[in-house]
PDB file of N, CA, C and O in Angstrom:
ATOM      1  N   MET A 269     -35.715 -26.158 -66.249  1.00 48.00           N
ATOM      2  CA  MET A 269     -36.574 -25.417 -65.335  1.00 48.00           C
ATOM      3  C   MET A 269     -37.025 -24.140 -66.028  1.00 48.00           C
ATOM      4  O   MET A 269     -36.354 -23.128 -65.983  1.00 48.00           O
ATOM      5  N   PHE A 270     -38.141 -24.166 -66.694  1.00 70.00           N
ATOM      6  CA  PHE A 270     -38.746 -23.015 -67.356  1.00 70.00           C
ATOM      7  C   PHE A 270     -37.824 -22.383 -68.391  1.00 70.00           C
ATOM      8  O   PHE A 270     -37.947 -21.209 -68.698  1.00 70.00           O
ATOM      9  N   GLY A 271     -36.853 -23.111 -68.906  1.00 81.00           N
ATOM     10  CA  GLY A 271     -35.952 -22.586 -69.915  1.00 81.00           C
ATOM     11  C   GLY A 271     -34.937 -21.592 -69.371  1.00 81.00           C
ATOM     12  O   GLY A 271     -34.359 -20.831 -70.131  1.00 81.00           O
ATOM     13  N   LEU A 272     -34.731 -21.565 -68.057  1.00 81.00           N
ATOM     14  CA  LEU A 272     -33.756 -20.657 -67.465  1.00 81.00           C
ATOM     15  C   LEU A 272     -32.454 -21.413 -67.221  1.00 81.00           C
ATOM     16  O   LEU A 272     -32.447 -22.460 -66.588  1.00 81.00           O
ATOM     17  N   GLY A 273     -31.378 -20.845 -67.712  1.00 89.00           N
ATOM     18  CA  GLY A 273     -30.071 -21.430 -67.478  1.00 89.00           C
ATOM     19  C   GLY A 273     -29.352 -20.688 -66.367  1.00 89.00           C
ATOM     20  O   GLY A 273     -29.891 -19.778 -65.726  1.00 89.00           O
ATOM     21  N   ALA A 274     -28.113 -21.064 -66.143  1.00 91.00           N
ATOM     22  CA  ALA A 274     -27.317 -20.433 -65.094  1.00 91.00           C
ATOM     23  C   ALA A 274     -27.130 -18.932 -65.320  1.00 91.00           C
ATOM     24  O   ALA A 274     -27.278 -18.146 -64.376  1.00 91.00           O
ATOM     25  N   PRO A 275     -26.822 -18.486 -66.554  1.00 90.00           N
ATOM     26  CA  PRO A 275     -26.639 -17.034 -66.741  1.00 90.00           C
ATOM     27  C   PRO A 275     -27.899 -16.219 -66.410  1.00 90.00           C
ATOM     28  O   PRO A 275     -27.810 -15.153 -65.800  1.00 90.00           O
ATOM     29  N   GLU A 276     -29.068 -16.767 -66.779  1.00 92.00           N
ATOM     30  CA  GLU A 276     -30.308 -16.047 -66.500  1.00 92.00           C
ATOM     31  C   GLU A 276     -30.570 -15.970 -64.997  1.00 92.00           C
ATOM     32  O   GLU A 276     -31.003 -14.944 -64.473  1.00 92.00           O
ATOM     33  N   LEU A 277     -30.326 -17.093 -64.289  1.00 87.00           N
ATOM     34  CA  LEU A 277     -30.538 -17.102 -62.846  1.00 87.00           C
ATOM     35  C   LEU A 277     -29.597 -16.139 -62.130  1.00 87.00           C
ATOM     36  O   LEU A 277     -29.996 -15.449 -61.184  1.00 87.00           O
ATOM     37  N   ILE A 278     -28.349 -16.068 -62.582  1.00 91.00           N
ATOM     38  CA  ILE A 278     -27.384 -15.136 -61.989  1.00 91.00           C
ATOM     39  C   ILE A 278     -27.828 -13.702 -62.226  1.00 91.00           C
ATOM     40  O   ILE A 278     -27.756 -12.857 -61.321  1.00 91.00           O
ATOM     41  N   LEU A 279     -28.312 -13.401 -63.427  1.00 93.00           N
ATOM     42  CA  LEU A 279     -28.810 -12.057 -63.735  1.00 93.00           C
ATOM     43  C   LEU A 279     -29.991 -11.696 -62.840  1.00 93.00           C
ATOM     44  O   LEU A 279     -30.055 -10.583 -62.297  1.00 93.00           O
ATOM     45  N   ILE A 280     -30.916 -12.630 -62.650  1.00 89.00           N
ATOM     46  CA  ILE A 280     -32.073 -12.378 -61.778  1.00 89.00           C
ATOM     47  C   ILE A 280     -31.619 -12.135 -60.348  1.00 89.00           C
ATOM     48  O   ILE A 280     -32.120 -11.230 -59.667  1.00 89.00           O
ATOM     49  N   LEU A 281     -30.664 -12.919 -59.865  1.00 88.00           N
ATOM     50  CA  LEU A 281     -30.148 -12.745 -58.510  1.00 88.00           C
ATOM     51  C   LEU A 281     -29.476 -11.383 -58.340  1.00 88.00           C
ATOM     52  O   LEU A 281     -29.694 -10.692 -57.341  1.00 88.00           O
ATOM     53  N   ILE A 282     -28.703 -10.973 -59.331  1.00 91.00           N
ATOM     54  CA  ILE A 282     -28.035  -9.665 -59.271  1.00 91.00           C
ATOM     55  C   ILE A 282     -29.066  -8.535 -59.264  1.00 91.00           C
ATOM     56  O   ILE A 282     -28.955  -7.593 -58.478  1.00 91.00           O
ATOM     57  N   LEU A 283     -30.082  -8.642 -60.119  1.00 92.00           N
ATOM     58  CA  LEU A 283     -31.138  -7.615 -60.145  1.00 92.00           C
ATOM     59  C   LEU A 283     -31.888  -7.561 -58.819  1.00 92.00           C
ATOM     60  O   LEU A 283     -32.188  -6.471 -58.310  1.00 92.00           O
ATOM     61  N   ALA A 284     -32.191  -8.712 -58.243  1.00 90.00           N
ATOM     62  CA  ALA A 284     -32.883  -8.733 -56.950  1.00 90.00           C
ATOM     63  C   ALA A 284     -32.016  -8.112 -55.875  1.00 90.00           C
ATOM     64  O   ALA A 284     -32.509  -7.373 -55.015  1.00 90.00           O
ATOM     65  N   LEU A 285     -30.724  -8.387 -55.922  1.00 90.00           N
ATOM     66  CA  LEU A 285     -29.798  -7.817 -54.938  1.00 90.00           C
ATOM     67  C   LEU A 285     -29.741  -6.298 -55.062  1.00 90.00           C
ATOM     68  O   LEU A 285     -29.732  -5.573 -54.063  1.00 90.00           O
ATOM     69  N   ILE A 286     -29.746  -5.801 -56.294  1.00 92.00           N
ATOM     70  CA  ILE A 286     -29.720  -4.348 -56.524  1.00 92.00           C
ATOM     71  C   ILE A 286     -31.032  -3.706 -56.073  1.00 92.00           C
ATOM     72  O   ILE A 286     -31.034  -2.662 -55.416  1.00 92.00           O
ATOM     73  N   ILE A 287     -32.155  -4.343 -56.409  1.00 91.00           N
ATOM     74  CA  ILE A 287     -33.466  -3.750 -56.097  1.00 91.00           C
ATOM     75  C   ILE A 287     -33.754  -3.795 -54.605  1.00 91.00           C
ATOM     76  O   ILE A 287     -34.158  -2.794 -54.004  1.00 91.00           O
ATOM     77  N   PHE A 288     -33.587  -4.954 -53.975  1.00 89.00           N
ATOM     78  CA  PHE A 288     -33.970  -5.109 -52.574  1.00 89.00           C
ATOM     79  C   PHE A 288     -32.836  -4.851 -51.602  1.00 89.00           C
ATOM     80  O   PHE A 288     -33.078  -4.575 -50.439  1.00 89.00           O
ATOM     81  N   GLY A 289     -31.611  -4.999 -52.029  1.00 90.00           N
ATOM     82  CA  GLY A 289     -30.469  -4.808 -51.138  1.00 90.00           C
ATOM     83  C   GLY A 289     -30.178  -6.068 -50.340  1.00 90.00           C
ATOM     84  O   GLY A 289     -31.037  -6.933 -50.192  1.00 90.00           O
ATOM     85  N   PRO A 290     -28.977  -6.160 -49.828  1.00 88.00           N
ATOM     86  CA  PRO A 290     -28.586  -7.383 -49.115  1.00 88.00           C
ATOM     87  C   PRO A 290     -29.345  -7.598 -47.801  1.00 88.00           C
ATOM     88  O   PRO A 290     -29.497  -8.718 -47.350  1.00 88.00           O
ATOM     89  N   GLY A 291     -29.851  -6.547 -47.200  1.00 91.00           N
ATOM     90  CA  GLY A 291     -30.577  -6.678 -45.936  1.00 91.00           C
ATOM     91  C   GLY A 291     -31.977  -7.239 -46.114  1.00 91.00           C
ATOM     92  O   GLY A 291     -32.464  -8.018 -45.292  1.00 91.00           O
ATOM     93  N   LYS A 292     -32.656  -6.839 -47.173  1.00 91.00           N
ATOM     94  CA  LYS A 292     -34.033  -7.243 -47.420  1.00 91.00           C
ATOM     95  C   LYS A 292     -34.138  -8.571 -48.158  1.00 91.00           C
ATOM     96  O   LYS A 292     -35.177  -9.219 -48.128  1.00 91.00           O
ATOM     97  N   LEU A 293     -33.080  -8.983 -48.832  1.00 88.00           N
ATOM     98  CA  LEU A 293     -33.139 -10.177 -49.686  1.00 88.00           C
ATOM     99  C   LEU A 293     -33.534 -11.438 -48.919  1.00 88.00           C
ATOM    100  O   LEU A 293     -34.379 -12.199 -49.406  1.00 88.00           O
ATOM    101  N   PRO A 294     -33.005 -11.694 -47.715  1.00 90.00           N
ATOM    102  CA  PRO A 294     -33.454 -12.887 -46.978  1.00 90.00           C
ATOM    103  C   PRO A 294     -34.945 -12.849 -46.628  1.00 90.00           C
ATOM    104  O   PRO A 294     -35.630 -13.869 -46.685  1.00 90.00           O
ATOM    105  N   GLU A 295     -35.449 -11.668 -46.301  1.00 92.00           N
ATOM    106  CA  GLU A 295     -36.876 -11.528 -45.994  1.00 92.00           C
ATOM    107  C   GLU A 295     -37.722 -11.823 -47.231  1.00 92.00           C
ATOM    108  O   GLU A 295     -38.754 -12.483 -47.141  1.00 92.00           O
ATOM    109  N   VAL A 296     -37.288 -11.326 -48.362  1.00 88.00           N
ATOM    110  CA  VAL A 296     -38.014 -11.564 -49.611  1.00 88.00           C
ATOM    111  C   VAL A 296     -38.010 -13.065 -49.937  1.00 88.00           C
ATOM    112  O   VAL A 296     -39.030 -13.629 -50.325  1.00 88.00           O
ATOM    113  N   GLY A 297     -36.862 -13.709 -49.736  1.00 88.00           N
ATOM    114  CA  GLY A 297     -36.764 -15.148 -49.972  1.00 88.00           C
ATOM    115  C   GLY A 297     -37.680 -15.942 -49.066  1.00 88.00           C
ATOM    116  O   GLY A 297     -38.347 -16.888 -49.502  1.00 88.00           O
ATOM    117  N   ARG A 298     -37.721 -15.564 -47.778  1.00 94.00           N
ATOM    118  CA  ARG A 298     -38.600 -16.237 -46.826  1.00 94.00           C
ATOM    119  C   ARG A 298     -40.063 -16.065 -47.216  1.00 94.00           C
ATOM    120  O   ARG A 298     -40.847 -17.017 -47.175  1.00 94.00           O
ATOM    121  N   ALA A 299     -40.431 -14.852 -47.580  1.00 94.00           N
ATOM    122  CA  ALA A 299     -41.817 -14.587 -47.970  1.00 94.00           C
ATOM    123  C   ALA A 299     -42.190 -15.369 -49.221  1.00 94.00           C
ATOM    124  O   ALA A 299     -43.289 -15.930 -49.317  1.00 94.00           O
ATOM    125  N   LEU A 300     -41.273 -15.434 -50.164  1.00 91.00           N
ATOM    126  CA  LEU A 300     -41.520 -16.191 -51.395  1.00 91.00           C
ATOM    127  C   LEU A 300     -41.675 -17.674 -51.085  1.00 91.00           C
ATOM    128  O   LEU A 300     -42.594 -18.339 -51.585  1.00 91.00           O
ATOM    129  N   GLY A 301     -40.803 -18.210 -50.236  1.00 94.00           N
ATOM    130  CA  GLY A 301     -40.892 -19.618 -49.844  1.00 94.00           C
ATOM    131  C   GLY A 301     -42.188 -19.933 -49.123  1.00 94.00           C
ATOM    132  O   GLY A 301     -42.815 -20.963 -49.361  1.00 94.00           O
ATOM    133  N   LYS A 302     -42.590 -19.028 -48.233  1.00 97.00           N
ATOM    134  CA  LYS A 302     -43.843 -19.221 -47.501  1.00 97.00           C
ATOM    135  C   LYS A 302     -45.038 -19.202 -48.448  1.00 97.00           C
ATOM    136  O   LYS A 302     -45.954 -20.017 -48.328  1.00 97.00           O
ATOM    137  N   GLY A 303     -45.021 -18.292 -49.409  1.00 96.00           N
ATOM    138  CA  GLY A 303     -46.108 -18.222 -50.385  1.00 96.00           C
ATOM    139  C   GLY A 303     -46.195 -19.474 -51.236  1.00 96.00           C
ATOM    140  O   GLY A 303     -47.289 -20.003 -51.480  1.00 96.00           O
ATOM    141  N   ILE A 304     -45.043 -19.973 -51.656  1.00 95.00           N
ATOM    142  CA  ILE A 304     -45.026 -21.200 -52.461  1.00 95.00           C
ATOM    143  C   ILE A 304     -45.532 -22.374 -51.631  1.00 95.00           C
ATOM    144  O   ILE A 304     -46.296 -23.209 -52.121  1.00 95.00           O
ATOM    145  N   ARG A 305     -45.118 -22.462 -50.361  1.00 96.00           N
ATOM    146  CA  ARG A 305     -45.563 -23.544 -49.479  1.00 96.00           C
ATOM    147  C   ARG A 305     -47.073 -23.504 -49.291  1.00 96.00           C
ATOM    148  O   ARG A 305     -47.756 -24.536 -49.341  1.00 96.00           O
ATOM    149  N   GLU A 306     -47.638 -22.303 -49.059  1.00 97.00           N
ATOM    150  CA  GLU A 306     -49.080 -22.175 -48.871  1.00 97.00           C
ATOM    151  C   GLU A 306     -49.829 -22.556 -50.143  1.00 97.00           C
ATOM    152  O   GLU A 306     -50.872 -23.209 -50.080  1.00 97.00           O
ATOM    153  N   PHE A 307     -49.301 -22.163 -51.298  1.00 96.00           N
ATOM    154  CA  PHE A 307     -49.928 -22.519 -52.566  1.00 96.00           C
ATOM    155  C   PHE A 307     -49.917 -24.034 -52.760  1.00 96.00           C
ATOM    156  O   PHE A 307     -50.910 -24.623 -53.164  1.00 96.00           O
ATOM    157  N   LYS A 308     -48.792 -24.662 -52.428  1.00 96.00           N
ATOM    158  CA  LYS A 308     -48.672 -26.117 -52.569  1.00 96.00           C
ATOM    159  C   LYS A 308     -49.658 -26.827 -51.645  1.00 96.00           C
ATOM    160  O   LYS A 308     -50.318 -27.789 -52.047  1.00 96.00           O
ATOM    161  N   ASN A 309     -49.770 -26.355 -50.400  1.00 95.00           N
ATOM    162  CA  ASN A 309     -50.723 -26.952 -49.457  1.00 95.00           C
ATOM    163  C   ASN A 309     -52.155 -26.798 -49.949  1.00 95.00           C
ATOM    164  O   ASN A 309     -52.965 -27.712 -49.827  1.00 95.00           O
ATOM    165  N   ALA A 310     -52.476 -25.633 -50.496  1.00 95.00           N
ATOM    166  CA  ALA A 310     -53.830 -25.400 -50.997  1.00 95.00           C
ATOM    167  C   ALA A 310     -54.136 -26.314 -52.180  1.00 95.00           C
ATOM    168  O   ALA A 310     -55.223 -26.900 -52.250  1.00 95.00           O
ATOM    169  N   THR A 311     -53.188 -26.451 -53.099  1.00 95.00           N
ATOM    170  CA  THR A 311     -53.434 -27.332 -54.246  1.00 95.00           C
ATOM    171  C   THR A 311     -53.532 -28.784 -53.807  1.00 95.00           C
ATOM    172  O   THR A 311     -54.347 -29.536 -54.356  1.00 95.00           O
ATOM    173  N   ASN A 312     -52.741 -29.189 -52.808  1.00 95.00           N
ATOM    174  CA  ASN A 312     -52.835 -30.560 -52.300  1.00 95.00           C
ATOM    175  C   ASN A 312     -54.194 -30.812 -51.668  1.00 95.00           C
ATOM    176  O   ASN A 312     -54.781 -31.874 -51.847  1.00 95.00           O
ATOM    177  N   SER A 313     -54.709 -29.835 -50.931  1.00 94.00           N
ATOM    178  CA  SER A 313     -56.004 -30.021 -50.290  1.00 94.00           C
ATOM    179  C   SER A 313     -57.124 -30.094 -51.329  1.00 94.00           C
ATOM    180  O   SER A 313     -58.031 -30.911 -51.203  1.00 94.00           O
ATOM    181  N   VAL A 314     -57.046 -29.299 -52.370  1.00 94.00           N
ATOM    182  CA  VAL A 314     -58.050 -29.358 -53.438  1.00 94.00           C
ATOM    183  C   VAL A 314     -57.972 -30.704 -54.146  1.00 94.00           C
ATOM    184  O   VAL A 314     -58.997 -31.334 -54.443  1.00 94.00           O
ATOM    185  N   THR A 315     -56.760 -31.185 -54.398  1.00 94.00           N
ATOM    186  CA  THR A 315     -56.580 -32.480 -55.045  1.00 94.00           C
ATOM    187  C   THR A 315     -57.185 -33.591 -54.196  1.00 94.00           C
ATOM    188  O   THR A 315     -57.859 -34.484 -54.719  1.00 94.00           O
ATOM    189  N   GLU A 316     -56.959 -33.545 -52.881  1.00 94.00           N
ATOM    190  CA  GLU A 316     -57.518 -34.561 -51.979  1.00 94.00           C
ATOM    191  C   GLU A 316     -59.046 -34.509 -51.990  1.00 94.00           C
ATOM    192  O   GLU A 316     -59.701 -35.551 -51.977  1.00 94.00           O
ATOM    193  N   GLU A 317     -59.618 -33.304 -52.014  1.00 92.00           N
ATOM    194  CA  GLU A 317     -61.076 -33.182 -52.051  1.00 92.00           C
ATOM    195  C   GLU A 317     -61.636 -33.770 -53.338  1.00 92.00           C
ATOM    196  O   GLU A 317     -62.675 -34.441 -53.324  1.00 92.00           O
ATOM    197  N   ILE A 318     -60.957 -33.545 -54.443  1.00 91.00           N
ATOM    198  CA  ILE A 318     -61.408 -34.087 -55.722  1.00 91.00           C
ATOM    199  C   ILE A 318     -61.328 -35.611 -55.705  1.00 91.00           C
ATOM    200  O   ILE A 318     -62.252 -36.306 -56.150  1.00 91.00           O
ATOM    201  N   LYS A 319     -60.234 -36.150 -55.171  1.00 91.00           N
ATOM    202  CA  LYS A 319     -60.095 -37.603 -55.079  1.00 91.00           C
ATOM    203  C   LYS A 319     -61.178 -38.199 -54.188  1.00 91.00           C
ATOM    204  O   LYS A 319     -61.746 -39.244 -54.489  1.00 91.00           O
ATOM    205  N   GLU A 320     -61.475 -37.516 -53.065  1.00 89.00           N
ATOM    206  CA  GLU A 320     -62.513 -37.985 -52.158  1.00 89.00           C
ATOM    207  C   GLU A 320     -63.874 -37.988 -52.847  1.00 89.00           C
ATOM    208  O   GLU A 320     -64.643 -38.940 -52.721  1.00 89.00           O
ATOM    209  N   ALA A 321     -64.154 -36.932 -53.584  1.00 87.00           N
ATOM    210  CA  ALA A 321     -65.431 -36.846 -54.298  1.00 87.00           C
ATOM    211  C   ALA A 321     -65.518 -37.938 -55.356  1.00 87.00           C
ATOM    212  O   ALA A 321     -66.578 -38.525 -55.565  1.00 87.00           O
ATOM    213  N   ALA A 322     -64.409 -38.230 -56.010  1.00 87.00           N
ATOM    214  CA  ALA A 322     -64.400 -39.281 -57.029  1.00 87.00           C
ATOM    215  C   ALA A 322     -64.638 -40.640 -56.384  1.00 87.00           C
ATOM    216  O   ALA A 322     -65.361 -41.476 -56.941  1.00 87.00           O
ATOM    217  N   LYS A 323     -64.072 -40.871 -55.194  1.00 87.00           N
ATOM    218  CA  LYS A 323     -64.301 -42.136 -54.491  1.00 87.00           C
ATOM    219  C   LYS A 323     -65.763 -42.277 -54.106  1.00 87.00           C
ATOM    220  O   LYS A 323     -66.348 -43.341 -54.243  1.00 87.00           O
ATOM    221  N   ILE A 324     -66.357 -41.189 -53.627  1.00 84.00           N
ATOM    222  CA  ILE A 324     -67.762 -41.221 -53.232  1.00 84.00           C
ATOM    223  C   ILE A 324     -68.623 -41.509 -54.448  1.00 84.00           C
ATOM    224  O   ILE A 324     -69.537 -42.324 -54.393  1.00 84.00           O
ATOM    225  N   ASP A 325     -68.327 -40.857 -55.575  1.00 79.00           N
ATOM    226  CA  ASP A 325     -69.088 -41.094 -56.801  1.00 79.00           C
ATOM    227  C   ASP A 325     -68.941 -42.533 -57.266  1.00 79.00           C
ATOM    228  O   ASP A 325     -69.907 -43.161 -57.675  1.00 79.00           O
ATOM    229  N   ASP A 326     -67.735 -43.067 -57.210  1.00 77.00           N
ATOM    230  CA  ASP A 326     -67.514 -44.452 -57.615  1.00 77.00           C
ATOM    231  C   ASP A 326     -68.269 -45.404 -56.703  1.00 77.00           C
ATOM    232  O   ASP A 326     -68.842 -46.376 -57.154  1.00 77.00           O
ATOM    233  N   GLY A 327     -68.280 -45.111 -55.431  1.00 71.00           N
ATOM    234  CA  GLY A 327     -69.007 -45.950 -54.479  1.00 71.00           C
ATOM    235  C   GLY A 327     -70.495 -45.937 -54.755  1.00 71.00           C
ATOM    236  O   GLY A 327     -71.153 -46.976 -54.728  1.00 71.00           O
ATOM    237  N   ASN A 328     -71.051 -44.788 -55.051  1.00 67.00           N
ATOM    238  CA  ASN A 328     -72.482 -44.694 -55.356  1.00 67.00           C
ATOM    239  C   ASN A 328     -72.794 -45.386 -56.668  1.00 67.00           C
ATOM    240  O   ASN A 328     -73.806 -46.059 -56.786  1.00 67.00           O
ATOM    241  N   ASN A 329     -71.946 -45.232 -57.659  1.00 61.00           N
ATOM    242  CA  ASN A 329     -72.182 -45.872 -58.950  1.00 61.00           C
ATOM    243  C   ASN A 329     -72.127 -47.382 -58.824  1.00 61.00           C
ATOM    244  O   ASN A 329     -72.932 -48.086 -59.418  1.00 61.00           O
ATOM    245  N   ASN A 330     -71.188 -47.896 -58.053  1.00 57.00           N
ATOM    246  CA  ASN A 330     -71.077 -49.340 -57.882  1.00 57.00           C
ATOM    247  C   ASN A 330     -72.297 -49.901 -57.170  1.00 57.00           C
ATOM    248  O   ASN A 330     -72.812 -50.944 -57.546  1.00 57.00           O
ATOM    249  N   SER A 331     -72.784 -49.221 -56.132  1.00 55.00           N
ATOM    250  CA  SER A 331     -73.947 -49.726 -55.414  1.00 55.00           C
ATOM    251  C   SER A 331     -75.188 -49.656 -56.305  1.00 55.00           C
ATOM    252  O   SER A 331     -76.046 -50.535 -56.249  1.00 55.00           O
ATOM    253  N   ASP A 332     -75.301 -48.623 -57.149  1.00 55.00           N
ATOM    254  CA  ASP A 332     -76.424 -48.528 -58.084  1.00 55.00           C
ATOM    255  C   ASP A 332     -76.377 -49.667 -59.090  1.00 55.00           C
ATOM    256  O   ASP A 332     -77.399 -50.260 -59.424  1.00 55.00           O
ATOM    257  N   LYS A 333     -75.182 -49.999 -59.568  1.00 55.00           N
ATOM    258  CA  LYS A 333     -75.032 -51.097 -60.520  1.00 55.00           C
ATOM    259  C   LYS A 333     -75.403 -52.427 -59.873  1.00 55.00           C
ATOM    260  O   LYS A 333     -76.062 -53.262 -60.479  1.00 55.00           O
ATOM    261  N   GLU A 334     -74.995 -52.594 -58.594  1.00 57.00           N
ATOM    262  CA  GLU A 334     -75.320 -53.835 -57.894  1.00 57.00           C
ATOM    263  C   GLU A 334     -76.824 -53.952 -57.698  1.00 57.00           C
ATOM    264  O   GLU A 334     -77.405 -55.024 -57.857  1.00 57.00           O
ATOM    265  N   LYS A 335     -77.483 -52.848 -57.367  1.00 56.00           N
ATOM    266  CA  LYS A 335     -78.936 -52.864 -57.182  1.00 56.00           C
ATOM    267  C   LYS A 335     -79.632 -53.234 -58.501  1.00 56.00           C
ATOM    268  O   LYS A 335     -80.576 -54.020 -58.521  1.00 56.00           O
ATOM    269  N   ALA A 336     -79.152 -52.646 -59.604  1.00 54.00           N
ATOM    270  CA  ALA A 336     -79.742 -52.933 -60.898  1.00 54.00           C
ATOM    271  C   ALA A 336     -79.541 -54.395 -61.273  1.00 54.00           C
ATOM    272  O   ALA A 336     -80.448 -55.028 -61.813  1.00 54.00           O
ATOM    273  N   THR A 337     -78.379 -54.934 -60.971  1.00 57.00           N
ATOM    274  CA  THR A 337     -78.084 -56.327 -61.285  1.00 57.00           C
ATOM    275  C   THR A 337     -78.988 -57.239 -60.456  1.00 57.00           C
ATOM    276  O   THR A 337     -79.512 -58.224 -60.962  1.00 57.00           O
ATOM    277  N   ARG A 338     -79.208 -56.909 -59.191  1.00 59.00           N
ATOM    278  CA  ARG A 338     -80.060 -57.716 -58.330  1.00 59.00           C
ATOM    279  C   ARG A 338     -81.523 -57.670 -58.800  1.00 59.00           C
ATOM    280  O   ARG A 338     -82.223 -58.671 -58.748  1.00 59.00           O
ATOM    281  N   GLN A 339     -81.966 -56.508 -59.289  1.00 60.00           N
ATOM    282  CA  GLN A 339     -83.335 -56.375 -59.736  1.00 60.00           C
ATOM    283  C   GLN A 339     -83.570 -57.180 -61.012  1.00 60.00           C
ATOM    284  O   GLN A 339     -84.633 -57.751 -61.206  1.00 60.00           O
ATOM    285  N   VAL A 340     -82.575 -57.250 -61.869  1.00 56.00           N
ATOM    286  CA  VAL A 340     -82.707 -57.993 -63.126  1.00 56.00           C
ATOM    287  C   VAL A 340     -82.738 -59.482 -62.846  1.00 56.00           C
ATOM    288  O   VAL A 340     -83.473 -60.227 -63.475  1.00 56.00           O
ATOM    289  N   SER A 341     -81.964 -59.945 -61.876  1.00 53.00           N
ATOM    290  CA  SER A 341     -81.883 -61.386 -61.579  1.00 53.00           C
ATOM    291  C   SER A 341     -83.104 -61.892 -60.967  1.00 53.00           C
ATOM    292  O   SER A 341     -84.076 -62.077 -60.867  1.00 53.00           O
TER     293      SER A 341
END
């Protein structure tokens, strides 16, 4: 996971505990989780839009090819 081992994660946790304190740490964790969730949802929606656009393009290309094939025959 990004080249972080257990010692590095423990150091980060200790620094966060010192900086934010034990009272604020759960709030910071919740906010971080919410931000990650929103980012994931946004990327999923963009991915779905791209897939939809690709399907539409494929559908148009196939119908154009069929029309061309019919005109040649």
